[in-house]
Amino acid sequence: MTVTPHRNSLFQSRKELHHVLSRHQQIAREKKQAQIVSLSQVIDAVDPLVILQRFATSGQPAFYFEKRERDQNDVNEGVVVAAIGAVAHQTVDGANRFTTAKHFIQSTLAEIATYGSFDLPLAGPHFFCSFAFFDDASPQDSRVPAATIVLPKWHVSYCNQRSVIVANLCIHAATKLEQCIDEVWQTWQSIRSIRHALLLPAIDHRLLRQTRDVAGTQHFKQAVQSALSLIQQNILSKIVLAHAVDVVSPLPFDAIASLHNLRQLYPGCYLFLSSNGNGQQFIGASPERLVSLHDGQLETDALAGSAPRGKTVNDDVKLANRLLHSVKELHEHRVVDQFIQQQLAQLGLKPQRLPLRLLQLSNIQHLQTPIHATVAAHTHLLDVVAALHPTPAVAGMPRPIACDYIRRYEPFERSLYAAPIGWVDHHGNGEFAVGIRSALLNGCHARLFAGAGIVEGSDPDRELAEVQLKLQALLQALV
């Protein structure tokens, strides 16, 4: 992989920008091949969600990714990034989708020249990726590719109380250079000058919308009962079954306002949006990290086993203690923990575990075991994603059998639900969340997804109550 770096102190004037782009246009003419130029600029802190609302249009792909955590000084820090448009784009189907996606990223990077503050967090070219749960689309879900990888035209990030703008430009021999420079310069200035907050809907139509279960609660409970029969026969040790709800609103759903609500309700979760530019937007607030990789250090989590939060402090403590000592929930968690360690070991890694702990959200709490490992340079982040997805936390064990029965029992396509969504940068760093607690928006229609892990000792009524609790978080936020 070759990414050509250049000095940081650029683009204080249009003349400097013209000098860089005209040089690459000359190269494009000589080689008779388009050149991709990535320009990074540091600016005062802006909210990428505001940038997404201000600059994204319905006819182009867009992406949003946020993970914030409060530090010891109670400052809400973390990483937030919004990406708009596409300079390079690939969709992939089939069992080799992760390998194909990796090769697309590597081959595209080999042709990119980078300028500006490319060594800062989230500077330089980034590829934003969303994967479907299954590697083959069913006929009724053919609009959702098994993998989508986008090098955006623009991305704006927030990290460590400052922001970076990245413009990725495709320069052809016939590019109208002055027009291109005008667009880049004006967009930079517009982003720099934005200080307003989100423009939120004046009217809340949640009271007017209609909600229905896709297949009915009785179908879900029957599926759980059938799964328990397979577990008793030792065909499965665990399976995760999802439930889906359709919501129809009198006005189109507002993905940005919904993300803002999720941000307020679940500040410790991953927030995400993946928009295909054809009217469909996949959003959610997931507590589950699939994997992150930074400077050779990999982090992932075993996250399985759930309980509601208590309405009082005493109730909350009792529910937490019950979760920490539940034979059923600990078994469900152990299946995920062992799977992740085995998969990482097969990649030649040596995973290390931290002690089991609770991940407590506003309405639910989970058993969590953080896992970390050192990764050699030849192991790509997407190699790890391919090895881990789907974990038993969203599929089951044995994995192939569980996935087969998921398609038999669930009367809807999972699409992007419970699948990897995240980014990879030009250094090979990146982060992927698991797209649970999520919704697929399409105009005035939304489909909401949530799932529950079924193991020996599961009860159909309790599992239904768990998925309804998870769905309520989305219903509360969706506008």
Coordinates of C-alpha atoms in Angstrom, one line a residue:
M1 CA 0.0 0.0 0.0
T2 CA 1.4 3.4 -1.0
V3 CA -0.2 6.7 0.2
T4 CA 1.9 9.7 -0.8
P5 CA 2.2 12.1 2.1
H6 CA 3.0 15.8 1.8
R7 CA 3.7 18.6 4.2
N8 CA 1.0 19.8 6.6
S9 CA 1.0 23.6 6.2
L10 CA -0.9 23.9 3.0
F11 CA -4.1 25.6 1.7
Q12 CA -3.8 29.0 3.3
S13 CA -4.8 30.4 -0.1
R14 CA -6.5 29.5 -3.3
K15 CA -3.2 29.8 -5.0
E16 CA -1.7 26.9 -3.0
L17 CA -4.8 24.8 -3.7
H18 CA -4.5 25.6 -7.4
H19 CA -0.9 24.6 -7.5
V20 CA -1.5 21.1 -6.0
L21 CA -4.6 20.3 -8.1
S22 CA -3.1 21.6 -11.4
R23 CA 0.0 19.4 -10.8
H24 CA -2.2 16.3 -10.4
Q25 CA -4.3 17.2 -13.5
Q26 CA -1.0 17.3 -15.4
I27 CA -0.2 13.8 -14.1
A28 CA -3.7 12.7 -15.1
R29 CA -3.1 13.9 -18.6
E30 CA 0.3 12.2 -18.9
K31 CA -0.9 8.9 -17.5
K32 CA -4.3 9.1 -19.1
Q33 CA -5.7 8.1 -15.7
A34 CA -7.7 10.0 -13.1
Q35 CA -5.9 11.0 -9.9
I36 CA -7.4 10.9 -6.4
V37 CA -6.2 13.7 -4.1
S38 CA -7.0 13.8 -0.4
L39 CA -6.8 17.2 1.3
S40 CA -7.0 17.5 5.1
Q41 CA -7.5 20.7 7.1
V42 CA -7.6 21.3 10.8
I43 CA -10.4 23.6 12.0
D44 CA -12.1 24.7 15.2
A45 CA -14.4 22.1 16.6
V46 CA -17.7 21.6 14.9
D47 CA -20.4 19.0 15.4
P48 CA -20.3 16.5 12.5
L49 CA -24.1 15.8 13.0
V50 CA -24.8 19.5 12.2
I51 CA -22.5 19.2 9.1
L52 CA -24.4 16.1 8.0
Q53 CA -27.8 17.9 8.3
R54 CA -26.5 21.0 6.5
F55 CA -24.6 19.5 3.6
A56 CA -26.0 16.0 2.9
T57 CA -28.6 15.6 0.2
S58 CA -30.9 12.7 -0.5
G59 CA -29.3 11.7 -3.8
Q60 CA -25.9 10.9 -2.5
P61 CA -24.5 8.3 0.0
A62 CA -23.8 9.5 3.5
F63 CA -22.4 8.0 6.7
Y64 CA -22.2 8.9 10.4
F65 CA -20.4 7.2 13.2
E66 CA -20.1 8.4 16.8
K67 CA -18.7 6.9 20.0
R68 CA -18.5 9.2 23.0
E69 CA -17.5 8.5 26.5
R70 CA -17.3 10.8 29.5
D71 CA -13.7 11.2 30.8
Q72 CA -12.6 11.7 34.4
N73 CA -13.4 15.4 34.2
D74 CA -16.9 14.6 32.9
V75 CA -16.1 16.0 29.5
N76 CA -18.0 14.1 26.7
E77 CA -15.1 13.0 24.5
G78 CA -14.7 10.5 21.8
V79 CA -14.8 10.2 18.1
V80 CA -17.5 11.6 15.8
V81 CA -17.4 11.6 12.0
A82 CA -19.8 12.4 9.2
A83 CA -19.1 11.5 5.5
I84 CA -20.9 12.8 2.4
G85 CA -20.8 11.8 -1.2
A86 CA -18.6 9.2 -3.0
V87 CA -15.3 9.6 -5.0
A88 CA -14.7 5.8 -5.0
H89 CA -17.4 3.3 -4.3
Q90 CA -17.9 -0.5 -4.5
T91 CA -20.7 -2.9 -3.7
V92 CA -19.9 -6.6 -3.2
D93 CA -22.0 -9.8 -2.9
G94 CA -20.8 -13.3 -2.1
A95 CA -18.8 -15.2 0.5
N96 CA -15.5 -13.4 -0.3
R97 CA -17.0 -9.9 0.4
F98 CA -14.6 -9.0 3.2
T99 CA -11.5 -10.0 1.1
T100 CA -12.9 -8.1 -1.9
A101 CA -13.6 -5.1 0.2
K102 CA -10.0 -5.2 1.6
H103 CA -8.5 -5.4 -1.8
F104 CA -10.7 -2.5 -3.0
I105 CA -9.4 -0.3 -0.1
Q106 CA -5.8 -1.3 -0.7
S107 CA -5.8 -0.8 -4.4
T108 CA -7.6 2.6 -4.1
L109 CA -5.1 3.8 -1.4
A110 CA -2.2 2.9 -3.7
E111 CA -3.5 5.6 -6.1
I112 CA -4.2 8.4 -3.6
A113 CA -2.0 11.4 -2.9
T114 CA -2.6 13.0 0.5
Y115 CA -1.9 16.6 1.5
G116 CA -2.4 18.5 4.7
S117 CA -2.7 17.4 8.3
F118 CA -2.9 13.7 7.5
D119 CA -1.3 12.5 10.8
L120 CA -4.1 13.8 13.1
P121 CA -6.8 11.5 14.2
L122 CA -9.4 11.0 11.5
A123 CA -7.4 12.9 8.9
G124 CA -6.5 11.5 5.5
P125 CA -8.6 9.1 3.4
H126 CA -11.1 7.0 5.2
F127 CA -13.3 4.2 3.8
F128 CA -16.7 3.9 5.3
C129 CA -18.2 0.4 5.2
S130 CA -21.5 -1.3 5.9
F131 CA -22.1 -5.0 5.6
A132 CA -25.3 -7.0 5.5
F133 CA -25.8 -9.7 8.0
F134 CA -25.8 -12.4 5.3
D135 CA -23.3 -12.5 2.4
D136 CA -26.1 -13.3 -0.1
A137 CA -29.2 -11.1 -0.5
S138 CA -32.6 -12.8 -0.8
P139 CA -34.7 -11.8 -3.8
Q140 CA -36.9 -9.5 -1.6
D141 CA -33.8 -7.8 -0.1
S142 CA -31.8 -7.3 -3.3
R143 CA -31.5 -3.6 -2.8
V144 CA -29.1 -4.1 0.1
P145 CA -25.6 -5.4 -1.1
A146 CA -23.7 -7.7 1.1
A147 CA -21.0 -5.1 1.4
T148 CA -20.8 -1.4 0.6
I149 CA -17.5 0.5 0.7
V150 CA -17.3 4.2 0.1
L151 CA -14.4 6.7 -0.1
P152 CA -16.5 9.9 0.5
K153 CA -16.1 13.2 -1.2
W154 CA -16.1 14.9 2.1
H155 CA -15.8 13.9 5.7
V156 CA -15.7 16.0 8.8
S157 CA -14.6 14.6 12.2
Y158 CA -14.5 15.7 15.8
C159 CA -11.8 14.3 18.2
N160 CA -9.9 15.7 21.1
Q161 CA -11.9 19.0 21.0
R162 CA -10.9 19.9 17.4
S163 CA -12.2 19.0 14.0
V164 CA -10.6 17.9 10.6
I165 CA -12.1 18.4 7.2
V166 CA -11.1 15.9 4.5
A167 CA -11.9 16.5 0.9
N168 CA -11.2 13.7 -1.5
L169 CA -11.1 14.8 -5.2
C170 CA -11.0 12.8 -8.4
I171 CA -9.0 14.9 -10.9
H172 CA -9.4 14.0 -14.6
A173 CA -7.6 15.4 -17.6
A174 CA -10.9 17.2 -18.5
T175 CA -11.7 18.4 -15.0
K176 CA -12.7 22.1 -14.9
L177 CA -10.1 23.1 -12.4
E178 CA -11.3 26.6 -11.4
Q179 CA -14.8 25.2 -10.9
C180 CA -13.4 22.4 -8.7
I181 CA -11.3 24.8 -6.7
D182 CA -14.3 27.1 -6.2
E183 CA -16.3 24.3 -4.8
V184 CA -13.6 23.0 -2.5
W185 CA -12.7 26.5 -1.2
Q186 CA -16.4 27.5 -0.6
T187 CA -17.2 24.3 1.1
W188 CA -14.2 24.7 3.4
Q189 CA -15.3 28.2 4.4
S190 CA -18.9 27.1 4.8
I191 CA -18.0 24.3 7.2
R192 CA -15.6 26.5 9.1
S193 CA -18.3 29.1 9.7
I194 CA -21.0 26.8 10.9
R195 CA -21.8 27.5 14.6
H196 CA -25.6 26.8 14.8
A197 CA -27.1 23.8 16.5
L198 CA -29.3 21.1 14.8
L199 CA -32.6 22.3 13.3
L200 CA -35.0 19.9 15.0
P201 CA -38.6 19.3 13.9
A202 CA -41.1 21.7 15.3
I203 CA -43.9 19.1 15.4
D204 CA -43.6 15.6 16.8
H205 CA -45.8 13.2 14.9
R206 CA -45.1 10.2 17.2
L207 CA -48.7 10.2 18.5
L208 CA -50.0 9.9 14.9
R209 CA -47.9 7.1 13.6
Q210 CA -49.0 3.4 13.3
T211 CA -47.0 0.5 14.7
R212 CA -47.4 -3.2 14.0
D213 CA -45.3 -6.3 14.5
V214 CA -44.0 -7.7 11.2
A215 CA -45.0 -11.3 12.2
G216 CA -46.8 -11.0 15.5
T217 CA -45.5 -11.7 19.0
Q218 CA -47.0 -15.2 19.0
H219 CA -44.7 -16.1 16.0
F220 CA -41.7 -14.9 17.9
K221 CA -42.6 -17.0 21.0
Q222 CA -43.2 -20.1 18.8
A223 CA -39.8 -19.6 17.1
V224 CA -38.2 -19.4 20.6
Q225 CA -39.9 -22.6 21.6
S226 CA -38.7 -24.4 18.4
A227 CA -35.2 -23.1 19.0
L228 CA -35.3 -24.6 22.6
S229 CA -36.3 -27.9 21.1
L230 CA -33.2 -27.8 18.9
I231 CA -31.0 -26.9 21.9
Q232 CA -32.5 -29.9 23.8
Q233 CA -31.5 -32.1 20.9
N234 CA -27.9 -30.7 20.9
I235 CA -28.4 -29.4 17.4
L236 CA -27.7 -25.9 18.7
S237 CA -26.2 -24.5 21.9
K238 CA -27.4 -21.0 21.2
I239 CA -29.4 -19.0 18.6
V240 CA -30.2 -15.3 18.5
L241 CA -33.7 -14.6 17.2
A242 CA -34.8 -11.1 16.1
H243 CA -38.2 -9.5 16.2
A244 CA -39.1 -6.6 13.8
V245 CA -41.7 -3.8 14.0
D246 CA -43.0 -1.7 11.2
V247 CA -43.8 2.0 11.9
V248 CA -45.7 4.3 9.4
S249 CA -45.6 8.0 10.0
P250 CA -47.7 10.8 8.3
L251 CA -44.4 12.6 7.4
P252 CA -41.0 11.1 6.4
F253 CA -38.8 10.1 9.2
D254 CA -36.0 12.5 10.1
A255 CA -32.8 10.4 10.5
I256 CA -30.7 13.3 11.9
A257 CA -33.3 14.3 14.5
S258 CA -33.6 10.7 15.5
L259 CA -29.8 10.3 15.9
H260 CA -29.9 13.5 18.0
N261 CA -32.5 11.9 20.3
L262 CA -30.4 8.7 20.5
R263 CA -27.4 10.8 21.3
Q264 CA -29.3 12.2 24.3
L265 CA -30.7 8.9 25.5
Y266 CA -27.7 6.6 25.0
P267 CA -24.5 8.7 25.2
G268 CA -22.3 5.7 25.7
C269 CA -23.4 3.8 22.7
Y270 CA -22.2 3.7 19.1
L271 CA -24.5 5.9 17.0
F272 CA -24.5 5.3 13.3
L273 CA -26.1 6.1 10.0
S274 CA -25.6 4.6 6.6
S275 CA -27.5 6.2 3.7
N276 CA -27.4 4.6 0.2
G277 CA -28.4 7.8 -1.6
N278 CA -31.6 6.0 -2.9
G279 CA -33.9 7.0 0.0
Q280 CA -32.9 4.2 2.5
Q281 CA -31.2 5.2 5.8
F282 CA -30.0 2.6 8.4
I283 CA -29.6 4.2 11.8
G284 CA -29.2 2.9 15.4
A285 CA -27.6 3.1 18.8
S286 CA -25.6 0.0 19.5
P287 CA -23.9 -0.9 22.8
E288 CA -21.7 -3.5 21.0
R289 CA -18.3 -3.0 19.5
L290 CA -17.3 -5.7 17.1
V291 CA -13.6 -4.6 16.9
S292 CA -11.3 -1.5 16.9
L293 CA -7.7 -1.4 15.7
H294 CA -5.4 1.5 16.5
D295 CA -1.6 1.4 16.0
G296 CA -1.5 -2.4 16.1
Q297 CA -3.7 -2.7 19.3
L298 CA -6.9 -4.5 18.8
E299 CA -9.9 -4.2 21.2
T300 CA -13.2 -6.1 21.1
D301 CA -15.9 -7.2 23.6
A302 CA -17.9 -10.3 24.5
L303 CA -21.3 -8.7 25.1
A304 CA -24.1 -11.1 25.9
G305 CA -26.5 -11.6 28.8
S306 CA -29.0 -8.9 29.5
A307 CA -31.3 -7.6 32.2
P308 CA -33.5 -4.5 32.6
R309 CA -32.5 -1.6 34.8
G310 CA -34.4 -1.1 38.1
K311 CA -36.7 1.8 38.7
T312 CA -35.1 2.4 42.1
V313 CA -31.5 2.1 43.3
N314 CA -32.3 -1.0 45.3
D315 CA -34.1 -2.6 42.4
D316 CA -31.2 -1.8 40.1
V317 CA -28.7 -3.4 42.4
K318 CA -30.8 -6.6 42.7
L319 CA -31.2 -6.9 39.0
A320 CA -27.5 -6.4 38.4
N321 CA -26.6 -9.0 41.0
R322 CA -29.1 -11.4 39.6
L323 CA -27.6 -10.9 36.1
L324 CA -24.0 -11.4 37.4
H325 CA -25.0 -14.8 39.0
S326 CA -27.5 -16.1 36.5
V327 CA -26.5 -19.5 35.2
K328 CA -28.4 -18.9 32.0
E329 CA -27.0 -15.5 31.3
L330 CA -23.4 -16.4 32.2
H331 CA -23.6 -19.4 29.9
E332 CA -24.9 -17.2 27.1
H333 CA -22.0 -14.8 27.7
R334 CA -19.4 -17.6 28.0
V335 CA -20.3 -18.9 24.5
V336 CA -19.6 -15.5 23.0
D337 CA -16.4 -15.0 25.0
Q338 CA -14.9 -18.4 24.0
F339 CA -15.9 -17.9 20.3
I340 CA -14.1 -14.5 20.1
Q341 CA -10.9 -15.9 21.7
Q342 CA -10.9 -18.9 19.4
Q343 CA -11.4 -16.8 16.2
L344 CA -8.6 -14.4 17.2
A345 CA -6.3 -17.3 18.0
Q346 CA -6.9 -18.7 14.5
L347 CA -5.6 -15.4 13.1
G348 CA -2.4 -15.9 15.0
L349 CA -3.3 -13.4 17.7
K350 CA -2.9 -13.9 21.5
P351 CA -6.1 -12.5 23.0
Q352 CA -6.1 -11.2 26.6
R353 CA -9.2 -10.8 28.7
L354 CA -10.1 -8.2 31.3
P355 CA -12.5 -9.2 34.1
L356 CA -16.2 -9.6 33.5
R357 CA -18.1 -6.4 34.2
L358 CA -21.5 -4.7 33.6
L359 CA -22.3 -2.4 30.8
Q360 CA -25.2 -0.3 32.1
L361 CA -27.4 1.7 29.7
S362 CA -30.4 3.8 30.6
N363 CA -32.9 1.0 30.1
I364 CA -30.9 -2.2 30.0
Q365 CA -27.6 -3.7 31.3
H366 CA -25.4 -6.4 29.7
L367 CA -22.5 -8.7 30.8
Q368 CA -19.3 -7.5 29.1
T369 CA -15.8 -8.9 28.9
P370 CA -13.3 -6.6 27.1
I371 CA -10.7 -8.5 25.1
H372 CA -7.5 -7.1 23.5
A373 CA -4.6 -8.3 21.4
T374 CA -1.5 -7.0 19.5
V375 CA -1.9 -7.3 15.8
A376 CA 0.9 -7.8 13.3
A377 CA 1.2 -5.4 10.3
H378 CA 0.1 -8.1 7.8
T379 CA -3.2 -8.6 9.4
H380 CA -5.8 -6.2 8.0
L381 CA -8.7 -5.0 10.1
L382 CA -11.2 -6.5 7.7
D383 CA -9.5 -9.9 8.2
V384 CA -10.6 -9.6 11.8
V385 CA -14.1 -8.4 10.9
A386 CA -14.5 -11.5 8.6
A387 CA -13.3 -13.8 11.4
L388 CA -15.7 -12.4 14.0
H389 CA -18.9 -11.7 12.1
P390 CA -21.4 -13.0 13.0
T391 CA -20.5 -13.6 16.6
P392 CA -22.7 -15.8 18.8
A393 CA -24.0 -12.6 20.3
V394 CA -26.0 -12.0 17.2
A395 CA -26.2 -15.4 15.5
G396 CA -25.6 -18.4 17.7
M397 CA -23.5 -21.6 17.9
P398 CA -22.6 -23.6 15.9
R399 CA -22.6 -20.6 13.7
P400 CA -23.5 -22.1 10.3
I401 CA -26.4 -24.1 11.7
A402 CA -27.7 -21.1 13.7
C403 CA -27.6 -18.9 10.6
D404 CA -29.6 -21.5 8.7
Y405 CA -32.3 -21.6 11.3
I406 CA -32.4 -17.8 11.6
R407 CA -33.5 -17.6 8.0
R408 CA -36.1 -20.4 8.6
Y409 CA -37.6 -18.8 11.7
E410 CA -37.4 -15.0 11.0
P411 CA -40.1 -14.0 8.5
F412 CA -38.1 -10.9 7.3
E413 CA -34.7 -10.1 6.0
R414 CA -32.1 -8.9 8.5
S415 CA -30.6 -6.7 5.9
L416 CA -28.0 -4.5 7.8
Y417 CA -29.3 -5.5 11.2
A418 CA -26.7 -7.0 13.5
A419 CA -23.9 -6.6 11.0
P420 CA -20.6 -4.7 10.9
I421 CA -20.7 -1.0 10.3
G422 CA -17.6 1.2 10.6
W423 CA -14.5 2.6 8.9
V424 CA -10.9 1.9 7.9
D425 CA -8.3 4.7 7.4
H426 CA -5.2 4.9 5.3
H427 CA -3.0 3.6 8.2
G428 CA -5.1 0.5 8.6
N429 CA -6.7 1.8 11.8
G430 CA -10.5 1.7 12.1
E431 CA -13.5 0.7 14.2
F432 CA -16.6 -1.4 13.6
A433 CA -19.8 -1.5 15.7
V434 CA -22.5 -4.2 15.5
G435 CA -25.6 -2.8 14.0
I436 CA -28.1 -3.8 16.7
R437 CA -30.9 -1.7 18.2
S438 CA -31.4 -0.3 14.7
A439 CA -33.9 0.8 12.2
L440 CA -34.1 0.9 8.4
L441 CA -35.8 4.2 7.3
N442 CA -37.4 4.6 3.9
G443 CA -39.5 7.8 3.7
C444 CA -42.6 7.5 5.9
H445 CA -41.8 3.8 6.7
A446 CA -39.4 2.4 9.3
R447 CA -38.6 -1.1 10.2
L448 CA -37.1 -1.6 13.7
F449 CA -35.0 -4.6 14.8
A450 CA -34.0 -6.1 18.1
G451 CA -33.0 -9.6 19.1
A452 CA -32.5 -12.0 22.1
G453 CA -30.2 -14.8 22.7
I454 CA -31.8 -18.2 23.2
V455 CA -30.0 -20.8 25.2
E456 CA -31.0 -23.7 27.5
G457 CA -33.3 -22.2 30.2
S458 CA -34.7 -19.4 28.0
D459 CA -38.4 -18.6 28.5
P460 CA -40.4 -17.4 25.4
D461 CA -42.3 -14.7 27.4
R462 CA -39.1 -13.3 29.0
E463 CA -37.3 -13.3 25.6
L464 CA -40.2 -11.4 24.1
A465 CA -40.1 -8.9 27.0
E466 CA -36.4 -8.4 26.3
V467 CA -36.8 -7.6 22.6
Q468 CA -39.7 -5.3 23.3
L469 CA -37.6 -3.4 25.9
K470 CA -34.8 -3.0 23.2
L471 CA -37.3 -1.9 20.6
Q472 CA -38.8 0.7 23.0
A473 CA -35.5 2.5 23.0
L474 CA -35.7 3.1 19.2
L475 CA -39.5 3.9 19.3
Q476 CA -38.8 6.5 21.9
A477 CA -36.2 8.2 19.7
L478 CA -37.6 7.9 16.2
V479 CA -39.2 11.1 14.8

